[in-house]
Each structure stands twice: as C-alpha cells, then as structure tokens.
mmCIF file of C-alpha atoms in Angstrom:
data_model
loop_
_atom_site.group_PDB
_atom_site.id
_atom_site.type_symbol
_atom_site.label_atom_id
_atom_site.label_comp_id
_atom_site.label_asym_id
_atom_site.label_seq_id
_atom_site.Cartn_x
_atom_site.Cartn_y
_atom_site.Cartn_z
ATOM 1 C CA UNK L 1 -187.336 -150.855 -163.994
ATOM 2 C CA UNK L 2 -189.456 -147.795 -164.539
ATOM 3 C CA UNK L 3 -190.339 -147.754 -160.833
ATOM 4 C CA UNK L 4 -186.673 -147.820 -159.880
ATOM 5 C CA UNK L 5 -185.874 -144.890 -162.186
ATOM 6 C CA UNK L 6 -188.824 -142.917 -160.774
ATOM 7 C CA UNK L 7 -187.727 -143.490 -157.179
ATOM 8 C CA UNK L 8 -184.121 -142.518 -158.017
ATOM 9 C CA UNK L 9 -185.308 -139.317 -159.703
ATOM 10 C CA UNK L 10 -187.400 -138.356 -156.628
ATOM 11 C CA UNK L 11 -184.387 -139.019 -154.308
ATOM 12 C CA UNK L 12 -182.070 -136.852 -156.425
ATOM 13 C CA UNK L 13 -184.627 -133.992 -156.509
ATOM 14 C CA UNK L 14 -185.088 -134.113 -152.709
ATOM 15 C CA UNK L 15 -181.322 -134.043 -152.183
ATOM 16 C CA UNK L 16 -180.915 -130.996 -154.421
ATOM 17 C CA UNK L 17 -183.704 -129.109 -152.588
ATOM 18 C CA UNK L 18 -182.185 -129.893 -149.144
ATOM 19 C CA UNK L 19 -178.729 -128.663 -150.231
ATOM 20 C CA UNK L 20 -180.227 -125.411 -151.542
ATOM 21 C CA UNK L 21 -181.894 -124.742 -148.158
ATOM 22 C CA UNK L 22 -178.586 -125.353 -146.308
ATOM 23 C CA UNK L 23 -176.845 -122.783 -148.526
ATOM 24 C CA UNK L 24 -179.266 -120.077 -147.356
ATOM 25 C CA UNK L 25 -178.454 -120.626 -143.654
ATOM 26 C CA UNK L 26 -175.644 -118.484 -142.010
ATOM 27 C CA UNK L 27 -172.321 -120.241 -141.474
ATOM 28 C CA UNK L 28 -171.890 -121.914 -138.117
ATOM 29 C CA UNK L 29 -170.145 -119.800 -135.432
ATOM 30 C CA UNK L 30 -167.401 -120.988 -133.095
ATOM 31 C CA UNK L 31 -168.844 -118.646 -130.384
ATOM 32 C CA UNK L 32 -172.364 -119.743 -129.559
ATOM 33 C CA UNK L 33 -172.961 -116.748 -127.280
ATOM 34 C CA UNK L 34 -171.698 -114.153 -129.775
ATOM 35 C CA UNK L 35 -175.165 -113.074 -130.843
ATOM 36 C CA UNK L 36 -176.279 -112.791 -127.221
ATOM 37 C CA UNK L 37 -173.214 -110.671 -126.372
ATOM 38 C CA UNK L 38 -174.081 -108.256 -129.176
ATOM 39 C CA UNK L 39 -177.559 -107.929 -127.787
ATOM 40 C CA UNK L 40 -176.145 -107.239 -124.308
ATOM 41 C CA UNK L 41 -173.867 -104.512 -125.759
ATOM 42 C CA UNK L 42 -176.925 -102.671 -126.964
ATOM 43 C CA UNK L 43 -178.274 -102.184 -123.428
ATOM 44 C CA UNK L 44 -178.721 -98.498 -122.390
ATOM 45 C CA UNK L 45 -175.996 -97.098 -120.020
ATOM 46 C CA UNK L 46 -176.647 -97.191 -116.303
ATOM 47 C CA UNK L 47 -177.690 -93.702 -115.052
ATOM 48 C CA UNK L 48 -175.425 -94.235 -112.036
ATOM 49 C CA UNK L 49 -172.377 -94.292 -114.337
ATOM 50 C CA UNK L 50 -173.125 -90.774 -115.650
ATOM 51 C CA UNK L 51 -171.496 -88.130 -113.446
ATOM 52 C CA UNK L 52 -172.548 -85.035 -115.357
ATOM 53 C CA UNK L 53 -171.234 -81.579 -114.476
ATOM 54 C CA UNK L 54 -170.511 -81.282 -110.771
ATOM 55 C CA UNK L 55 -171.056 -77.968 -109.017
ATOM 56 C CA UNK L 56 -167.943 -76.127 -107.911
ATOM 57 C CA UNK L 57 -167.379 -76.027 -104.192
ATOM 58 C CA UNK L 58 -168.301 -72.667 -102.725
ATOM 59 C CA UNK L 59 -165.765 -70.700 -100.706
ATOM 60 C CA UNK L 60 -166.332 -71.327 -97.001
ATOM 61 C CA UNK L 61 -166.739 -67.872 -95.479
ATOM 62 C CA UNK L 62 -167.218 -69.371 -92.025
ATOM 63 C CA UNK L 63 -163.434 -69.867 -91.940
ATOM 64 C CA UNK L 64 -162.704 -66.186 -92.621
ATOM 65 C CA UNK L 65 -162.045 -63.324 -90.234
ATOM 66 C CA UNK L 66 -161.781 -59.705 -91.368
ATOM 67 C CA UNK L 67 -160.466 -56.852 -89.261
ATOM 68 C CA UNK L 68 -161.061 -53.383 -90.722
ATOM 69 C CA UNK L 69 -158.617 -51.224 -88.813
ATOM 70 C CA UNK L 70 -158.433 -47.429 -89.047
ATOM 71 C CA UNK L 71 -156.163 -45.091 -87.128
ATOM 72 C CA UNK L 72 -157.112 -41.610 -86.038
ATOM 73 C CA UNK L 73 -155.517 -39.351 -83.454
ATOM 74 C CA UNK L 74 -155.450 -35.570 -83.123
ATOM 75 C CA UNK L 75 -154.055 -32.956 -80.753
ATOM 76 C CA UNK L 76 -152.876 -29.344 -80.916
ATOM 77 C CA UNK L 77 -149.670 -30.193 -82.757
ATOM 78 C CA UNK L 78 -150.267 -33.747 -83.965
ATOM 79 C CA UNK L 79 -152.494 -35.556 -86.462
ATOM 80 C CA UNK L 80 -152.440 -39.236 -87.394
ATOM 81 C CA UNK L 81 -154.549 -41.005 -90.014
ATOM 82 C CA UNK L 82 -154.140 -44.604 -91.014
ATOM 83 C CA UNK L 83 -155.568 -47.749 -92.539
ATOM 84 C CA UNK L 84 -154.430 -51.304 -91.807
ATOM 85 C CA UNK L 85 -157.034 -53.954 -92.694
ATOM 86 C CA UNK L 86 -156.209 -57.597 -92.079
ATOM 87 C CA UNK L 87 -157.654 -60.845 -93.416
ATOM 88 C CA UNK L 88 -157.324 -64.326 -91.894
ATOM 89 C CA UNK L 89 -158.340 -67.851 -92.911
ATOM 90 C CA UNK L 90 -158.826 -70.749 -90.510
ATOM 91 C CA UNK L 91 -156.363 -73.576 -91.152
ATOM 92 C CA UNK L 92 -157.002 -75.597 -87.998
ATOM 93 C CA UNK L 93 -159.930 -76.208 -85.675
ATOM 94 C CA UNK L 94 -160.031 -78.651 -82.725
ATOM 95 C CA UNK L 95 -162.200 -81.690 -83.357
ATOM 96 C CA UNK L 96 -164.048 -81.205 -80.073
ATOM 97 C CA UNK L 97 -164.869 -77.531 -80.802
ATOM 98 C CA UNK L 98 -168.489 -76.704 -80.006
ATOM 99 C CA UNK L 99 -170.565 -74.124 -81.925
ATOM 100 C CA UNK L 100 -171.285 -72.140 -78.775
ATOM 101 C CA UNK L 101 -167.532 -71.574 -78.345
ATOM 102 C CA UNK L 102 -167.497 -69.372 -81.449
ATOM 103 C CA UNK L 103 -165.150 -69.447 -84.421
ATOM 104 C CA UNK L 104 -162.279 -71.088 -82.548
ATOM 105 C CA UNK L 105 -159.081 -72.292 -84.188
ATOM 106 C CA UNK L 106 -155.860 -71.120 -85.792
ATOM 107 C CA UNK L 107 -156.051 -68.436 -88.465
ATOM 108 C CA UNK L 108 -153.315 -67.431 -90.909
ATOM 109 C CA UNK L 109 -153.520 -64.258 -92.942
ATOM 110 C CA UNK L 110 -152.034 -60.920 -93.838
ATOM 111 C CA UNK L 111 -152.756 -57.309 -94.542
ATOM 112 C CA UNK L 112 -151.446 -53.881 -95.455
ATOM 113 C CA UNK L 113 -150.595 -50.783 -93.453
ATOM 114 C CA UNK L 114 -150.589 -47.118 -94.362
ATOM 115 C CA UNK L 115 -150.331 -44.202 -91.969
ATOM 116 C CA UNK L 116 -149.835 -40.479 -92.248
ATOM 117 C CA UNK L 117 -148.479 -38.392 -89.342
ATOM 118 C CA UNK L 118 -148.308 -34.614 -89.326
ATOM 119 C CA UNK L 119 -146.245 -33.105 -86.545
ATOM 120 C CA UNK L 120 -145.993 -29.385 -85.900
ATOM 121 C CA UNK L 121 -142.879 -28.349 -83.998
ATOM 122 C CA UNK L 122 -142.573 -24.897 -82.436
ATOM 123 C CA UNK L 123 -139.107 -23.476 -82.903
ATOM 124 C CA UNK L 124 -137.003 -20.908 -81.089
ATOM 125 C CA UNK L 125 -137.462 -18.457 -83.974
ATOM 126 C CA UNK L 126 -140.324 -16.404 -82.581
ATOM 127 C CA UNK L 127 -143.701 -17.811 -83.544
ATOM 128 C CA UNK L 128 -142.336 -19.861 -86.409
ATOM 129 C CA UNK L 129 -142.959 -23.585 -86.627
ATOM 130 C CA UNK L 130 -141.791 -26.548 -88.644
ATOM 131 C CA UNK L 131 -144.219 -29.143 -89.964
ATOM 132 C CA UNK L 132 -143.082 -32.712 -90.499
ATOM 133 C CA UNK L 133 -145.038 -35.058 -92.793
ATOM 134 C CA UNK L 134 -144.267 -38.675 -92.007
ATOM 135 C CA UNK L 135 -145.538 -41.494 -94.237
ATOM 136 C CA UNK L 136 -145.537 -45.160 -93.213
ATOM 137 C CA UNK L 137 -146.453 -48.015 -95.565
ATOM 138 C CA UNK L 138 -146.003 -51.749 -95.765
ATOM 139 C CA UNK L 139 -147.636 -55.024 -94.856
ATOM 140 C CA UNK L 140 -147.310 -58.146 -92.818
ATOM 141 C CA UNK L 141 -148.513 -61.594 -91.869
ATOM 142 C CA UNK L 142 -150.861 -62.558 -89.070
ATOM 143 C CA UNK L 143 -151.160 -65.613 -86.837
ATOM 144 C CA UNK L 144 -154.211 -65.618 -84.590
ATOM 145 C CA UNK L 145 -155.709 -68.272 -82.367
ATOM 146 C CA UNK L 146 -159.310 -67.798 -81.305
ATOM 147 C CA UNK L 147 -159.572 -69.363 -77.869
ATOM 148 C CA UNK L 148 -163.183 -69.147 -76.711
ATOM 149 C CA UNK L 149 -166.166 -66.830 -77.269
ATOM 150 C CA UNK L 150 -164.261 -63.862 -78.694
ATOM 151 C CA UNK L 151 -161.014 -64.208 -76.723
ATOM 152 C CA UNK L 152 -157.900 -64.605 -78.849
ATOM 153 C CA UNK L 153 -154.145 -64.322 -78.948
ATOM 154 C CA UNK L 154 -152.184 -63.078 -81.933
ATOM 155 C CA UNK L 155 -148.764 -62.372 -83.409
ATOM 156 C CA UNK L 156 -148.358 -59.899 -86.281
ATOM 157 C CA UNK L 157 -145.067 -59.463 -88.125
ATOM 158 C CA UNK L 158 -144.792 -56.288 -90.208
ATOM 159 C CA UNK L 159 -142.196 -54.743 -92.487
ATOM 160 C CA UNK L 160 -142.825 -51.010 -92.650
ATOM 161 C CA UNK L 161 -141.225 -48.448 -94.922
ATOM 162 C CA UNK L 162 -141.049 -44.984 -93.365
ATOM 163 C CA UNK L 163 -140.406 -41.563 -94.837
ATOM 164 C CA UNK L 164 -139.040 -39.711 -91.836
ATOM 165 C CA UNK L 165 -137.334 -36.315 -91.371
ATOM 166 C CA UNK L 166 -133.549 -36.323 -91.112
ATOM 167 C CA UNK L 167 -132.396 -32.674 -91.218
ATOM 168 C CA UNK L 168 -133.919 -29.201 -91.441
ATOM 169 C CA UNK L 169 -132.430 -26.359 -93.488
ATOM 170 C CA UNK L 170 -133.186 -22.787 -92.347
ATOM 171 C CA UNK L 171 -133.323 -19.911 -94.828
ATOM 172 C CA UNK L 172 -134.097 -16.203 -94.492
ATOM 173 C CA UNK L 173 -133.913 -13.963 -91.478
ATOM 174 C CA UNK L 174 -134.377 -14.844 -87.842
ATOM 175 C CA UNK L 175 -137.645 -12.936 -87.704
ATOM 176 C CA UNK L 176 -139.070 -14.594 -90.809
ATOM 177 C CA UNK L 177 -137.287 -17.900 -91.390
ATOM 178 C CA UNK L 178 -138.098 -20.472 -94.069
ATOM 179 C CA UNK L 179 -137.617 -24.150 -93.341
ATOM 180 C CA UNK L 180 -136.873 -27.035 -95.660
ATOM 181 C CA UNK L 181 -137.260 -30.502 -94.215
ATOM 182 C CA UNK L 182 -135.104 -33.266 -95.687
ATOM 183 C CA UNK L 183 -136.467 -36.815 -95.510
ATOM 184 C CA UNK L 184 -134.991 -40.285 -95.715
ATOM 185 C CA UNK L 185 -136.684 -43.602 -96.502
ATOM 186 C CA UNK L 186 -135.970 -46.623 -94.339
ATOM 187 C CA UNK L 187 -137.604 -49.971 -93.630
ATOM 188 C CA UNK L 188 -138.182 -51.195 -90.100
ATOM 189 C CA UNK L 189 -139.638 -54.478 -88.819
ATOM 190 C CA UNK L 190 -142.217 -54.814 -86.062
ATOM 191 C CA UNK L 191 -143.471 -57.915 -84.258
ATOM 192 C CA UNK L 192 -146.625 -57.295 -82.257
ATOM 193 C CA UNK L 193 -147.637 -59.994 -79.768
ATOM 194 C CA UNK L 194 -150.819 -59.573 -77.779
ATOM 195 C CA UNK L 195 -154.096 -60.731 -76.275
ATOM 196 C CA UNK L 196 -157.550 -59.457 -77.099
ATOM 197 C CA UNK L 197 -161.298 -59.777 -77.186
ATOM 198 C CA UNK L 198 -163.678 -59.298 -80.106
ATOM 199 C CA UNK L 199 -166.187 -56.605 -79.147
ATOM 200 C CA UNK L 200 -168.494 -57.465 -82.054
ATOM 201 C CA UNK L 201 -170.670 -60.550 -81.586
ATOM 202 C CA UNK L 202 -169.804 -61.905 -85.010
ATOM 203 C CA UNK L 203 -167.795 -64.907 -86.137
ATOM 204 C CA UNK L 204 -166.242 -63.194 -89.143
ATOM 205 C CA UNK L 205 -165.841 -59.458 -88.455
ATOM 206 C CA UNK L 206 -163.374 -58.411 -85.775
ATOM 207 C CA UNK L 207 -163.620 -55.139 -83.855
ATOM 208 C CA UNK L 208 -161.083 -55.970 -81.191
ATOM 209 C CA UNK L 209 -160.014 -54.730 -77.820
ATOM 210 C CA UNK L 210 -156.373 -55.817 -77.775
ATOM 211 C CA UNK L 211 -153.123 -54.996 -76.001
ATOM 212 C CA UNK L 212 -149.920 -55.765 -77.914
ATOM 213 C CA UNK L 213 -146.227 -55.184 -77.512
ATOM 214 C CA UNK L 214 -143.633 -54.758 -80.254
ATOM 215 C CA UNK L 215 -140.843 -57.127 -79.206
ATOM 216 C CA UNK L 216 -138.520 -55.510 -81.790
ATOM 217 C CA UNK L 217 -139.075 -52.019 -80.384
ATOM 218 C CA UNK L 218 -135.719 -51.801 -78.566
ATOM 219 C CA UNK L 219 -133.782 -53.037 -81.583
ATOM 220 C CA UNK L 220 -135.431 -50.554 -83.968
ATOM 221 C CA UNK L 221 -135.378 -47.592 -81.561
ATOM 222 C CA UNK L 222 -138.207 -45.390 -80.350
ATOM 223 C CA UNK L 223 -137.335 -42.615 -82.816
ATOM 224 C CA UNK L 224 -137.782 -44.965 -85.780
ATOM 225 C CA UNK L 225 -140.558 -47.258 -84.630
ATOM 226 C CA UNK L 226 -144.146 -46.643 -85.608
ATOM 227 C CA UNK L 227 -145.080 -47.682 -82.078
ATOM 228 C CA UNK L 228 -143.388 -45.044 -79.979
ATOM 229 C CA UNK L 229 -143.594 -46.724 -76.572
ATOM 230 C CA UNK L 230 -143.583 -50.291 -77.824
ATOM 231 C CA UNK L 231 -147.053 -50.925 -76.420
ATOM 232 C CA UNK L 232 -150.194 -50.655 -78.541
ATOM 233 C CA UNK L 233 -153.708 -50.480 -77.137
ATOM 234 C CA UNK L 234 -156.284 -51.017 -79.851
ATOM 235 C CA UNK L 235 -159.904 -50.151 -79.179
ATOM 236 C CA UNK L 236 -162.140 -51.058 -82.087
ATOM 237 C CA UNK L 237 -160.823 -49.273 -85.156
ATOM 238 C CA UNK L 238 -158.471 -46.947 -83.252
ATOM 239 C CA UNK L 239 -154.924 -47.618 -82.114
ATOM 240 C CA UNK L 240 -153.809 -45.723 -79.024
ATOM 241 C CA UNK L 241 -150.072 -45.684 -78.397
#
C-alpha cells in the first residue's frame, strides 16, 4: 500500500511540473510563418529603390540661335540708328540630319525693334531747314528654317509703332523762320520674307547676309513703312534699304 501511495505521489508531482513548463511557453500561432515574415520585414531597403535628388536638366543651348542686329546709316541730311536683336529656339530637326550640315531645323522665336531716324529737310526759306525726329519701336515673331551649312529661309512678322511728322507750323519772318513739327503715333505691320546665309561659322550666333521683302509694303504705303522700298538687304549687323 505504501508503494502505491509513493508511486501516485511521484506521478502527481511530475504532472504538476510538466504543466508549469507548458505555461511558460508562448501561445500557439495560427500563422506559422509570422515570425519569419517579421524577420523579412527587417531587411535593409534595396539601394536601387532609392532615387535620391535628381539633377535638373540643363538648358540645351545647341538649340538656340541669336541674331544681334544693329542699324546704322548716315548721309549729309540723314542719320539712322537702330537695334533689333532676335532670339530663336529649335522646335524641329530632321531625324536624318548630320552634324556636318550644321544647326539645321525649324526655329521659332521673337525679338524687339527700336530705330531712330533724323532727317534734315532744306526749305525754300533761304538757308533754313527743318529737322524731323522719327522714332520706331515694337517687336515681332520669327520663323526660320536652317537648310544646310548656314543657308536659311525666314519669315518675320512685326508690329511697329511709329512717331512720324504730320504737319509743320512756321513762325516768324521769312528771313528767320521758326518751325514746329507736329507728330502723330501710328502702328504699322510688316512681314519680311527672305533668304540668307550665316556669315559667321557658328551654330548659335547669326551674322547674316539676307535679302527680304516686306509683303505688306504696298498696303501700308511707302511713306509709312519702315522699309521705304519694300526690299531689305541685311549685311551683318547693318540693314541697307
């Protein structure tokens, strides 16, 4: 009997110890791979996924043309000074264009125009003279197609405001008259179409030799147009009318 009680006591003690060890274990999980997934989440990020700060694209100056254009003309009774720079940007280039052909393609751009004309007019009053100061200002848009190795064709549409003389008032005596010139302001369009060649061996800077014609010359009238004959011959920085 004593042996039976001893064996029963040992069995009960072993059972209690086993249950205590089970209580210390974590509860079973319904997701066997959960622990492994957490370990995978702790992996360092792939360097390929990090984009960082990308550099801004630089402006492509190879697509730019600049034409610094100055006007200067002088004679015994006439002086003309002017400035009309133009800027163009290439919007189209043929796929088969070769580097040796130059900066070929279609350029779109614009610019400004200012010109001062001083005209001295001898009158019938002895040695007296009247001086007219004519100011022209405005701007326009430019379409230019560079064909091959400096050769190009262009169309330039301008809207020009002009301060031009309208009437002259005469004061004083016939031997010593005083003149007052009255001016009016008007706007006139001009559309120059021409062909040319770039004298400077550069892709970006244009110093052209170009012949153009103002197709609106007849509609505006020679007395109002900046281009007196309608034709314009430009040599480098100088326009010769």
